[in-house]
PDB file of C-alpha atoms and ligand atoms in Angstrom:
ATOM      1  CA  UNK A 159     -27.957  10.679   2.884  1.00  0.00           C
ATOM      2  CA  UNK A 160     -25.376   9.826   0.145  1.00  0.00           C
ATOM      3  CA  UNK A 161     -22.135   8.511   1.003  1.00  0.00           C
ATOM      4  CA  UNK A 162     -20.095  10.456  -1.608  1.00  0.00           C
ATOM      5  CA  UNK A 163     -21.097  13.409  -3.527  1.00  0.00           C
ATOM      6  CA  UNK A 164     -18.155  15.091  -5.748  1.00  0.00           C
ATOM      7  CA  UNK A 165     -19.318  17.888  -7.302  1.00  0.00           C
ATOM      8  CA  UNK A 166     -17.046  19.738  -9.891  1.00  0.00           C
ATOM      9  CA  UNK A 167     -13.862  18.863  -9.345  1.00  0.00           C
ATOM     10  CA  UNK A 168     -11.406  19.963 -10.548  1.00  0.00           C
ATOM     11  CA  UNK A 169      -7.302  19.362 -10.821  1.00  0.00           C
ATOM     12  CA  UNK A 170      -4.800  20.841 -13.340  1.00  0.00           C
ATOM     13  CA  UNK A 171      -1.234  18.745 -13.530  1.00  0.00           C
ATOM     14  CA  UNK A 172       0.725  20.831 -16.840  1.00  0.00           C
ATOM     15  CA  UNK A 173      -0.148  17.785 -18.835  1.00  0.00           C
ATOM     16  CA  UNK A 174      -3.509  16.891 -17.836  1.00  0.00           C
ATOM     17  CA  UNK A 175      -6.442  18.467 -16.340  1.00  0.00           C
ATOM     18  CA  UNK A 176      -9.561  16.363 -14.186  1.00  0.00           C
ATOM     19  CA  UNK A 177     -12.541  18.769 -15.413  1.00  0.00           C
ATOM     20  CA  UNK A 178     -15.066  19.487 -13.535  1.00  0.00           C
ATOM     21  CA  UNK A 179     -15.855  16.005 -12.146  1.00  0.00           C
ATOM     22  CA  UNK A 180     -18.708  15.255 -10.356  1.00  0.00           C
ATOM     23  CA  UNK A 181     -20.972  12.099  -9.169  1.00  0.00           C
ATOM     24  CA  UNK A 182     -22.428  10.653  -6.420  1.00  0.00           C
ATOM     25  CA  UNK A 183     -22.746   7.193  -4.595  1.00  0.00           C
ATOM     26  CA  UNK A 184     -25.410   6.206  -2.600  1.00  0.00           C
ATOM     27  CA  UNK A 185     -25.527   4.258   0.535  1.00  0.00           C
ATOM     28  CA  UNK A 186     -25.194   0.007   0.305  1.00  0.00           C
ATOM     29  CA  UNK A 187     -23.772   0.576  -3.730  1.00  0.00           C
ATOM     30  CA  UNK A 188     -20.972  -0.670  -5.634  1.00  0.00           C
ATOM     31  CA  UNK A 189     -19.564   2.262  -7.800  1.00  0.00           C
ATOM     32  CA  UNK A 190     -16.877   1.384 -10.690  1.00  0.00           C
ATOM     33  CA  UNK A 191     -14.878   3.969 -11.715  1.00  0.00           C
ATOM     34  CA  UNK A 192     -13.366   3.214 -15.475  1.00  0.00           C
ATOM     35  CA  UNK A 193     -11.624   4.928 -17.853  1.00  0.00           C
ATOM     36  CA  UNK A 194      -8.362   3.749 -20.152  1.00  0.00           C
ATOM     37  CA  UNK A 195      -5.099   4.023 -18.762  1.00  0.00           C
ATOM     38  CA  UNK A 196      -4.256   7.924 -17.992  1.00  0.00           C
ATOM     39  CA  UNK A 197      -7.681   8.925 -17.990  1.00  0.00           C
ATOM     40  CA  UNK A 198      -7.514  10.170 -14.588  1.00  0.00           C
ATOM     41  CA  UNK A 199      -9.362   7.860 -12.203  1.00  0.00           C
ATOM     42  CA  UNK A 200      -6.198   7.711  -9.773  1.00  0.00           C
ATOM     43  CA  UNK A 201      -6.784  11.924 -10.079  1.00  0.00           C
ATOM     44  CA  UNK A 202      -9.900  11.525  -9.249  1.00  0.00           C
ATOM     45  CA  UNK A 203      -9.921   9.589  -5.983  1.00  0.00           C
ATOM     46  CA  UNK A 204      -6.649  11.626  -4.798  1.00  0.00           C
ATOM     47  CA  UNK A 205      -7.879  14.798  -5.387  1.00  0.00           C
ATOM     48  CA  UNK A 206     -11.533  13.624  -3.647  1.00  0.00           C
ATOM     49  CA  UNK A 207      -9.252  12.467  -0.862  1.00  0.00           C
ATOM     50  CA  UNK A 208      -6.873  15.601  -0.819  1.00  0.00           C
ATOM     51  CA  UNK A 209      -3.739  14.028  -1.433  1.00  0.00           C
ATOM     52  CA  UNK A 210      -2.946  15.965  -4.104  1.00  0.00           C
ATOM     53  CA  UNK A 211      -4.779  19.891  -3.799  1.00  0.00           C
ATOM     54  CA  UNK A 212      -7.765  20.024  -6.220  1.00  0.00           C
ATOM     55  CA  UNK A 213      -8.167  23.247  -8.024  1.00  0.00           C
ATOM     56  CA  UNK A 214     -11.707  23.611  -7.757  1.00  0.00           C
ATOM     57  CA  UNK A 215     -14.840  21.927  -6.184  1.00  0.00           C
ATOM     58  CA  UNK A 216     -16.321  19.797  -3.751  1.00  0.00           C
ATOM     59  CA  UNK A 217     -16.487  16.325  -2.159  1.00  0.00           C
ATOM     60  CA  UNK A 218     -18.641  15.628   0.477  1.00  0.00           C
ATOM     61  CA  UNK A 219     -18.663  12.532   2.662  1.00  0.00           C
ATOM     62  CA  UNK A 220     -21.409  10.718   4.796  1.00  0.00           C
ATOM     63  CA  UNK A 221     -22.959  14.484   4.625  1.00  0.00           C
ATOM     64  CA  UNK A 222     -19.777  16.526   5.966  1.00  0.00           C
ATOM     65  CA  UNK A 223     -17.426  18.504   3.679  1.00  0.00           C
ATOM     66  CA  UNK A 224     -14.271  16.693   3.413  1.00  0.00           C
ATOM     67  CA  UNK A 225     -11.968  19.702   3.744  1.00  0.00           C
ATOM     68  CA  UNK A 226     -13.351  20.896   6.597  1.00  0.00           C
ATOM     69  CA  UNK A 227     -13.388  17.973   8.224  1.00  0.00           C
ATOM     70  CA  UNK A 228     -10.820  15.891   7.238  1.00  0.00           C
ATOM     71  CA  UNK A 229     -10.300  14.074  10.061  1.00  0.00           C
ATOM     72  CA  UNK A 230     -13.458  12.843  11.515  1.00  0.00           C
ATOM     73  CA  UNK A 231     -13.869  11.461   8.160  1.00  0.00           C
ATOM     74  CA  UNK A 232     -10.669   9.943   7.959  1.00  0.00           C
ATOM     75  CA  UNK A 233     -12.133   8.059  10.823  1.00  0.00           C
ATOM     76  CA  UNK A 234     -15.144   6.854   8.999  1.00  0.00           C
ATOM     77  CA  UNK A 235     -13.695   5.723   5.771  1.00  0.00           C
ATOM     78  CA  UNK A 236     -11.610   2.701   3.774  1.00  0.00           C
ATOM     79  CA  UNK A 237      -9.097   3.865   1.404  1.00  0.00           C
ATOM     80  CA  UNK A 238      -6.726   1.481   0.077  1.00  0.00           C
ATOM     81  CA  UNK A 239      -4.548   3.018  -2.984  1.00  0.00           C
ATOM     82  CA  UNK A 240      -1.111   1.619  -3.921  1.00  0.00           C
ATOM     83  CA  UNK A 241      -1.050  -0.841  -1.301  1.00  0.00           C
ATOM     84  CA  UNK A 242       0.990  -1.805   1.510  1.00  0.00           C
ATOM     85  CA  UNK A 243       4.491  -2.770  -0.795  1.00  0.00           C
ATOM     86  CA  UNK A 244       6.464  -0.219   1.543  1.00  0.00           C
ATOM     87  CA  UNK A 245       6.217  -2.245   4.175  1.00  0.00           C
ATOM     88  CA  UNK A 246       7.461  -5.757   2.625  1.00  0.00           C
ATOM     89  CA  UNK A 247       9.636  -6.193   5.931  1.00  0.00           C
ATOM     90  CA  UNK A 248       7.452  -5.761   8.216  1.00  0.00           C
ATOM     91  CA  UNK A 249       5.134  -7.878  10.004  1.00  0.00           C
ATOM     92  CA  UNK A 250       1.316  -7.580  10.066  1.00  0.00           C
ATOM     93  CA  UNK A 251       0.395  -7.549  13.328  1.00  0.00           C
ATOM     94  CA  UNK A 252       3.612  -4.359  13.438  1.00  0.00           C
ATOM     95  CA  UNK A 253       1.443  -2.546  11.096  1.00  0.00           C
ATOM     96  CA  UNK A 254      -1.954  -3.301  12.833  1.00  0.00           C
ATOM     97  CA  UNK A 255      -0.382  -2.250  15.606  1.00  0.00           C
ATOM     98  CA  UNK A 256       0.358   1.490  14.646  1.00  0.00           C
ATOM     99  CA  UNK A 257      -2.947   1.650  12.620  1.00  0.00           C
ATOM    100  CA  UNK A 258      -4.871   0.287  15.511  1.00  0.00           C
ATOM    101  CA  UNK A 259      -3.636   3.388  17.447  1.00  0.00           C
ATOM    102  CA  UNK A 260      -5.178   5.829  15.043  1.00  0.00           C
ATOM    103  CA  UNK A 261      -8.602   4.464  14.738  1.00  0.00           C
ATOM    104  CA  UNK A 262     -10.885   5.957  17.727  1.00  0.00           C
ATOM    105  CA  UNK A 263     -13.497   3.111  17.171  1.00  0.00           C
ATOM    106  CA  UNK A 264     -11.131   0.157  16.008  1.00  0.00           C
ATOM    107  CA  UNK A 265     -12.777  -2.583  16.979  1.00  0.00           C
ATOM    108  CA  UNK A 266     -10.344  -5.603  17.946  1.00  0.00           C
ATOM    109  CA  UNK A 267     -12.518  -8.699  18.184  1.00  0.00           C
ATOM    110  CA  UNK A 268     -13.872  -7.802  14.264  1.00  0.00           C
ATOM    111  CA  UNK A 269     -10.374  -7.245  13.352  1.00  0.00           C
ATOM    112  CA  UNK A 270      -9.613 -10.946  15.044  1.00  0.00           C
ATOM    113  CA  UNK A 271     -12.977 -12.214  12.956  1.00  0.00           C
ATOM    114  CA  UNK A 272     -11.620 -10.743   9.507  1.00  0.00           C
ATOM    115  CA  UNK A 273      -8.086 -12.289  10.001  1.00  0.00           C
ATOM    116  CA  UNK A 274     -10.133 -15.511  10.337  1.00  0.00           C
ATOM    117  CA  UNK A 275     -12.351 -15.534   7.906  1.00  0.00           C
ATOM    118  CA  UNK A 276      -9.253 -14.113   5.238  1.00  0.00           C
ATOM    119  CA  UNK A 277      -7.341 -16.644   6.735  1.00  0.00           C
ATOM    120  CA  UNK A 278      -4.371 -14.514   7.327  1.00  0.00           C
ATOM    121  CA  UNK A 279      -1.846 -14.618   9.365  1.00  0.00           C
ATOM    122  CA  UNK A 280      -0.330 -11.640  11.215  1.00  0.00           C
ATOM    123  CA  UNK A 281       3.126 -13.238  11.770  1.00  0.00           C
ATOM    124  CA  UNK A 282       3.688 -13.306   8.511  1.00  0.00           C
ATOM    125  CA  UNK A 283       5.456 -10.444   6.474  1.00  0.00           C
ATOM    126  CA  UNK A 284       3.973  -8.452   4.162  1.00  0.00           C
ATOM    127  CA  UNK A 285       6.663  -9.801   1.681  1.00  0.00           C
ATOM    128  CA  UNK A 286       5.140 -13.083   1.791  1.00  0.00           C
ATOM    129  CA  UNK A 287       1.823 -12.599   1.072  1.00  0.00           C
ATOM    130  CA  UNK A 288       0.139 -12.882  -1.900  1.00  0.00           C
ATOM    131  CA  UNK A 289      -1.242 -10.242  -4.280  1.00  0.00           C
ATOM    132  CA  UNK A 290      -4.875 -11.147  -3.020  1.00  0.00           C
ATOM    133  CA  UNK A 291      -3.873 -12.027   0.367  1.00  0.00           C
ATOM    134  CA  UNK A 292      -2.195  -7.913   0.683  1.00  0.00           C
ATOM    135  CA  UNK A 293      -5.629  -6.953  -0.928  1.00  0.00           C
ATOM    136  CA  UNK A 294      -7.980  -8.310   1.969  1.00  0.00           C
ATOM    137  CA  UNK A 295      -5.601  -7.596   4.770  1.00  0.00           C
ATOM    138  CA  UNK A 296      -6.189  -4.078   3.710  1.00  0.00           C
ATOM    139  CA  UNK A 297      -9.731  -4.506   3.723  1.00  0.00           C
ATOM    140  CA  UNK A 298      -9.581  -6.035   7.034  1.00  0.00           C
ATOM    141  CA  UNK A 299      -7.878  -2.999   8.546  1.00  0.00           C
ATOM    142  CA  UNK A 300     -10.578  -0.781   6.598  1.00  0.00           C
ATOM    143  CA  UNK A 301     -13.304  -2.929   8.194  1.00  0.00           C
ATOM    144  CA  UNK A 302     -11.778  -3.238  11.516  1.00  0.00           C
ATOM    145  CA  UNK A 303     -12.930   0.788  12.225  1.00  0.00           C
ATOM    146  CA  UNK A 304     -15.505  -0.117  10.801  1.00  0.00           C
ATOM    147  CA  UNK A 305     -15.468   2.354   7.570  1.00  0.00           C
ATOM    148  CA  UNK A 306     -18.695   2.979   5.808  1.00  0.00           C
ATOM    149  CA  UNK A 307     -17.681   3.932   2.624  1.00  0.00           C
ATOM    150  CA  UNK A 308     -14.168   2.443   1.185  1.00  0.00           C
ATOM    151  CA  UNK A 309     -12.340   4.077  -1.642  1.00  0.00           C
ATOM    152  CA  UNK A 310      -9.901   1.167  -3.390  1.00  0.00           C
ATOM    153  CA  UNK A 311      -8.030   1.913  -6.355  1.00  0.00           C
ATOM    154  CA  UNK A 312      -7.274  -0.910  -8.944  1.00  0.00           C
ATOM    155  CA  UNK A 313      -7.833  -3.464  -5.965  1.00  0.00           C
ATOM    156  CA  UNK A 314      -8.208  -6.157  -8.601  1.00  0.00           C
ATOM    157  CA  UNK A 315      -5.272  -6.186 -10.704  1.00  0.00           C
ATOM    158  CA  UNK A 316      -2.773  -8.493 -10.552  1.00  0.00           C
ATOM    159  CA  UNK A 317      -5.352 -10.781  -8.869  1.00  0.00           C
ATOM    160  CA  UNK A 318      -5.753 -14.602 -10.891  1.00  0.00           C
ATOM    161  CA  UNK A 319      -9.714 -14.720 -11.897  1.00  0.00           C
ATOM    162  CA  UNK A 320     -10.397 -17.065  -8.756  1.00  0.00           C
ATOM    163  CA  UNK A 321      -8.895 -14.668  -6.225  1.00  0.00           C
ATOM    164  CA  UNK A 322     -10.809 -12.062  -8.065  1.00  0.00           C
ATOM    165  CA  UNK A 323     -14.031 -13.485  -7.928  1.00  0.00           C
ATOM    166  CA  UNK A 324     -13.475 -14.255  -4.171  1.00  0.00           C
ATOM    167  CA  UNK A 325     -12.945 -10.555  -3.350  1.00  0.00           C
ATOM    168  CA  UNK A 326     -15.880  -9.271  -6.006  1.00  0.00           C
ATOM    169  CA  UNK A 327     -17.938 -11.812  -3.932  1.00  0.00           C
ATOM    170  CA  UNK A 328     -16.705  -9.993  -0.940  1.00  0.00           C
ATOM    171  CA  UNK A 329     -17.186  -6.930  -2.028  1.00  0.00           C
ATOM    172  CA  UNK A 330     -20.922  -8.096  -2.801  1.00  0.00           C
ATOM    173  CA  UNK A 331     -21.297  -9.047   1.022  1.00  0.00           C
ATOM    174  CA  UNK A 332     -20.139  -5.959   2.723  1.00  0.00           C
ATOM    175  CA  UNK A 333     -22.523  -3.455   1.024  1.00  0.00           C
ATOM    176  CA  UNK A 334     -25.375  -5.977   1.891  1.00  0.00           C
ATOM    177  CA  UNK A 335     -27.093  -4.676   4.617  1.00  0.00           C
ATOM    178  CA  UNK A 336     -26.696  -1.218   2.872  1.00  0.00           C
ATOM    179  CA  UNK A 337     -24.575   0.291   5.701  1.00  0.00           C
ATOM    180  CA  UNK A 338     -21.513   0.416   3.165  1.00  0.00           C
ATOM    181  CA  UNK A 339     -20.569   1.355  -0.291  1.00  0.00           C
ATOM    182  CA  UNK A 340     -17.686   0.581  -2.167  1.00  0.00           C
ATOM    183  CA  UNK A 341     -15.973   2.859  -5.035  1.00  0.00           C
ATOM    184  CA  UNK A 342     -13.362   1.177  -6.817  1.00  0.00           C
ATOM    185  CA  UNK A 343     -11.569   2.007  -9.873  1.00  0.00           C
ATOM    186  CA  UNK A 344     -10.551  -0.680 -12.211  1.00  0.00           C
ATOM    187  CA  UNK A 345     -10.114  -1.186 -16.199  1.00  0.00           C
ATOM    188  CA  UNK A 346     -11.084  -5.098 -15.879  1.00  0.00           C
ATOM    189  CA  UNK A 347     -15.110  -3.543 -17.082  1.00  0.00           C
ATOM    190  CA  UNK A 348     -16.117  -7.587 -16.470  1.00  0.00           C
ATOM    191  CA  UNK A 349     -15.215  -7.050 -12.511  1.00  0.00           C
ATOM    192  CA  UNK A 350     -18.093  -4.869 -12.935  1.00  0.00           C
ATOM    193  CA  UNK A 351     -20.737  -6.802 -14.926  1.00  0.00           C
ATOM    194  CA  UNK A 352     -20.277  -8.821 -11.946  1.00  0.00           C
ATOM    195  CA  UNK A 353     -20.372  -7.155  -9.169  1.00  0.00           C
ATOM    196  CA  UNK A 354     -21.362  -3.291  -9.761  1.00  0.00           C
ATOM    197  CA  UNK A 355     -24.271  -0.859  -9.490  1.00  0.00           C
ATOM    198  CA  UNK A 356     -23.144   2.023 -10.611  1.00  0.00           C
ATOM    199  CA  UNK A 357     -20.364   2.936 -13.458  1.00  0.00           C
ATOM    200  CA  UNK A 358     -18.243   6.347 -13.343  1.00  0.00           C
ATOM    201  CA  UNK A 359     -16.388   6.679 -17.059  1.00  0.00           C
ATOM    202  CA  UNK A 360     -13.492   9.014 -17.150  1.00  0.00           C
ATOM    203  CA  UNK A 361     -12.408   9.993 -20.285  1.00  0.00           C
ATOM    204  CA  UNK A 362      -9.300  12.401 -21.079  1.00  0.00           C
ATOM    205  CA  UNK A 363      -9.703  13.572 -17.766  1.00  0.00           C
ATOM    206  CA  UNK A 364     -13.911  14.473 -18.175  1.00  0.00           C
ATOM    207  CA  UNK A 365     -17.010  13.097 -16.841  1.00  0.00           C
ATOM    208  CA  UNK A 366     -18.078  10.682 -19.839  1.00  0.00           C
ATOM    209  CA  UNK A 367     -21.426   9.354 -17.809  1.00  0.00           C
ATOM    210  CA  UNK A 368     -22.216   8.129 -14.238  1.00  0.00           C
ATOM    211  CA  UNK A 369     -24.862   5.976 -14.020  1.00  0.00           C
ATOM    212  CA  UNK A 370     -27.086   3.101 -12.883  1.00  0.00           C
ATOM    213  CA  UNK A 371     -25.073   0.403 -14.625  1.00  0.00           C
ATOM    214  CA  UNK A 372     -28.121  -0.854 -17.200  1.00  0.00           C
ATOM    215  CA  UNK A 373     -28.774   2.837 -17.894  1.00  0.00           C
ATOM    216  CA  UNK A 374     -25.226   3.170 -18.150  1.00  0.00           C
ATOM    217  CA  UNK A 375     -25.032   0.348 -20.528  1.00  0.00           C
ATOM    218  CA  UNK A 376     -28.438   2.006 -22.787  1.00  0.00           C
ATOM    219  CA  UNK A 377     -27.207   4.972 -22.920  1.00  0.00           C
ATOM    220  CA  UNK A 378     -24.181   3.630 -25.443  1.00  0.00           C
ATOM    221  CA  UNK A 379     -26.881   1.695 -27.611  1.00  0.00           C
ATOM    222  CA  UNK A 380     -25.945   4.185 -29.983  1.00  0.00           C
ATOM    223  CA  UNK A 381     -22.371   2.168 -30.593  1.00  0.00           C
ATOM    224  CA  UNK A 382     -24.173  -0.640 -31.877  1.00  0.00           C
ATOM    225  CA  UNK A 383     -23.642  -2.332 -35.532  1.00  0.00           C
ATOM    226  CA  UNK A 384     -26.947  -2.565 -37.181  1.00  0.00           C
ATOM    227  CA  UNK A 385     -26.572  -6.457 -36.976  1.00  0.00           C
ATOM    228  CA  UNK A 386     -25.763  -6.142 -33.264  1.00  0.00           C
ATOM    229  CA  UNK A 387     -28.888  -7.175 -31.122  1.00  0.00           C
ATOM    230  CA  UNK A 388     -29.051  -7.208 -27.016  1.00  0.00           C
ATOM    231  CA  UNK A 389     -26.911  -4.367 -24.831  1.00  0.00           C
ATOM    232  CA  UNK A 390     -23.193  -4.242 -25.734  1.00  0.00           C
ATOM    233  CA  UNK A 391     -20.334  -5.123 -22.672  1.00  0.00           C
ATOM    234  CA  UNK A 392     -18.615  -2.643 -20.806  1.00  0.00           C
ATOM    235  CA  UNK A 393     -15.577  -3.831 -22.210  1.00  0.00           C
ATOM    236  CA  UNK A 394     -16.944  -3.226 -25.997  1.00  0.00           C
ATOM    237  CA  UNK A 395     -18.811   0.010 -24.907  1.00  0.00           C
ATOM    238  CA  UNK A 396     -15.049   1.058 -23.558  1.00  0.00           C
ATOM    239  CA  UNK A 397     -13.319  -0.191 -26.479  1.00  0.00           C
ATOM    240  CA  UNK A 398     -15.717   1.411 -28.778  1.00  0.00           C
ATOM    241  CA  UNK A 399     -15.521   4.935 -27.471  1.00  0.00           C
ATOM    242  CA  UNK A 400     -11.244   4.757 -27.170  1.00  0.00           C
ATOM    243  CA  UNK A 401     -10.563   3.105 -30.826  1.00  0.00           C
ATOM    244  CA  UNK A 402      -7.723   5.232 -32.520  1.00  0.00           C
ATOM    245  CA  UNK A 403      -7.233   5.214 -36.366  1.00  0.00           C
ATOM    246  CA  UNK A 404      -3.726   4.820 -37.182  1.00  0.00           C
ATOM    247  CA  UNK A 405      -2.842   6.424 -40.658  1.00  0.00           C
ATOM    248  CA  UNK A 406       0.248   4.343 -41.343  1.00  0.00           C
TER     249      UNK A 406
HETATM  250  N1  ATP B 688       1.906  14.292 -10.006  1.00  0.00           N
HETATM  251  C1  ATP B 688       1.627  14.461 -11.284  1.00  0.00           C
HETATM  252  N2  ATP B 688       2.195  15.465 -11.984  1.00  0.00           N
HETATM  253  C2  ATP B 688       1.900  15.675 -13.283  1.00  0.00           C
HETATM  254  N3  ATP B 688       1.043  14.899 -13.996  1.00  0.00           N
HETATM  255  C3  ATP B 688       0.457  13.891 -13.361  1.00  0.00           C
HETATM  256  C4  ATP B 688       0.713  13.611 -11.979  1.00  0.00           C
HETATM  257  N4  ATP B 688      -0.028  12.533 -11.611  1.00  0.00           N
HETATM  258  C5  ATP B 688      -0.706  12.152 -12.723  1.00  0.00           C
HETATM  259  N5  ATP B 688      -0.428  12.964 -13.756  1.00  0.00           N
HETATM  260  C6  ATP B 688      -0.979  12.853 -15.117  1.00  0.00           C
HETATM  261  O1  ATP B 688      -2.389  12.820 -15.020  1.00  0.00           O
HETATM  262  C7  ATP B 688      -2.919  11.948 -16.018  1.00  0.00           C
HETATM  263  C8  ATP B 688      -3.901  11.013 -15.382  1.00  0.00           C
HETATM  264  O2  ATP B 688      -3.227  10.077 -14.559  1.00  0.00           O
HETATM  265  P1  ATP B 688      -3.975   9.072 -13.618  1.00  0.00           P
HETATM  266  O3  ATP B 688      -2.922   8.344 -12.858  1.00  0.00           O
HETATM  267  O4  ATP B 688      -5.022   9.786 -12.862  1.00  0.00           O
HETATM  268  O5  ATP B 688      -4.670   8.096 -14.666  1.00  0.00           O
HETATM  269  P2  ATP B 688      -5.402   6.725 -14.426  1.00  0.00           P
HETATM  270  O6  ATP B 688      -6.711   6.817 -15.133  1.00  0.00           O
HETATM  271  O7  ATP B 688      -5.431   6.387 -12.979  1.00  0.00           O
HETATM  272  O8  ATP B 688      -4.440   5.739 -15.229  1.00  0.00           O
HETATM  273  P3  ATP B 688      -4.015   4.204 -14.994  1.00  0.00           P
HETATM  274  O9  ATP B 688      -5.184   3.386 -15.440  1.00  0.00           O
HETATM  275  O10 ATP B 688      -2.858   4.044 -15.927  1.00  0.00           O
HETATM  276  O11 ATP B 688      -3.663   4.031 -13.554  1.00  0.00           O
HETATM  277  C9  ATP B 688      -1.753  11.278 -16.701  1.00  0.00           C
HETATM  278  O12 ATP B 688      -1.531  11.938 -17.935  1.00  0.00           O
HETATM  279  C10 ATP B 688      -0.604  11.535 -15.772  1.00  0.00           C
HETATM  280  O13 ATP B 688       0.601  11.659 -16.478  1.00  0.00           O
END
């Protein structure tokens, strides 16, 4: 069964439309969803999610329709998008305790393990954490209900290339045993040389490809200079398809 399967969606702002979007992410996969800035991959994973009212199409989660059952699948799933900054006041263990209450299957003792092994600690205010620390603390509340498929948007930015790598490598170990898959959305494209299976371009709001990431990768041979040999980068297969010509 596959974790996600979006199928034509669909969301028109007066500015901006997300056409007729559709992918799907398989079980124990890393998806990266990329696109330049105002593309639409924030669109995309609030529209999937139903925070803002698609116009059209469908998302279906670990097999159930996520309208209809918005819910139980709340239950099942990570989503961490735009962080935890409202909350700079307040404690940790404050906010695990009202998200603890709203999780049928939160599991305490993994939540405990997590805090470990991120070594945070839940005295401490959001306002003191760092970037990184805010990122795996919301990871840790994800994995703590133990969410099979989590939905992060831009968890990487802001992060220094260490911390980044850390949470890449992290990201790595939880889709492991193939129980979990990860969909991120990101515009650093070498997060995703390193740690991705799949890539999801957005471009001007439309599907550019979704794809195994080396098929991905061949299927943009065409961008190649002549003198170019081996498979271009993400970042030059982005860069390629986005260039502008200024007539000034
Ligand atoms: N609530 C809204 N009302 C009207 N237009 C919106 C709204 N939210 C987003 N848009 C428009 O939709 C387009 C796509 O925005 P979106 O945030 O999805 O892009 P993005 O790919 O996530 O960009 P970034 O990389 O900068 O985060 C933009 O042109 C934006 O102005």
């Amino acid at each position: 069964m596959e974790m996600l399967a979006v199928k034509g969606l669909t969301k028109r702002y007066p500015n901006f439309t997300l056409d007729n979007v559709t992918f799907s992410l398989a079980p124990g996969r890393i998806m990266g969803l990329i696109g330049k800035n105002g593309a639409g991959k924030s669109t995309t994973l609030k529209s999937m999610l139903n925070l803002v009212h698609p116009d059209k199409g469908s998302v279906v989660i670990l097999g159930k329709d996520f309208k209809s059952n918005e819910e139980s699948i709340k239950q099942e799933i990570g989503v961490v998008l735009g962080g935890i900054d409202f909350y700079q006041h307040k404690k940790l263990e404050d906010i695990t305790a009202v998200t603890r209450r709203f999780y049928k299957n939160w599991d305490e003792a993994s939540y405990q393990n997590y805090l470990q092994t991120f070594s945070l600690d839940p005295k401490k205010k959001v306002k003191e954490l760092s970037t990184g620390m805010k990122v795996k603390y919301m990871i840790a509340l994800a994995l703590s209900h133990h969410a099979k498929l989590l939905i992060l948007d831009e968890p990487t930015s802001g992060l220094d290339p260490v911390s980044r790598d850390d949470l890449l490598n992290l990201f790595r170990q939880l889709v492991k045993d193939g129980k979990r898959s990860i969909l991120f959305s990101t515009h650093i494209t070498s997060d995703l040389e390193k740690c991705a299976d799949d890539i999801t371009y957005i471009k001007d709001g439309k599907l550019l490809k979704s794809a195994e990431k080396s098929t991905f990768i061949k299927s943009f041979a065409h961008l190649k200079e002549p003198s170019e040999s081996g498979d271009l980068t993400l970042e030059e297969i982005m860069v390629r398809m986005e260039r502008r010509q200024y007539n000034v």
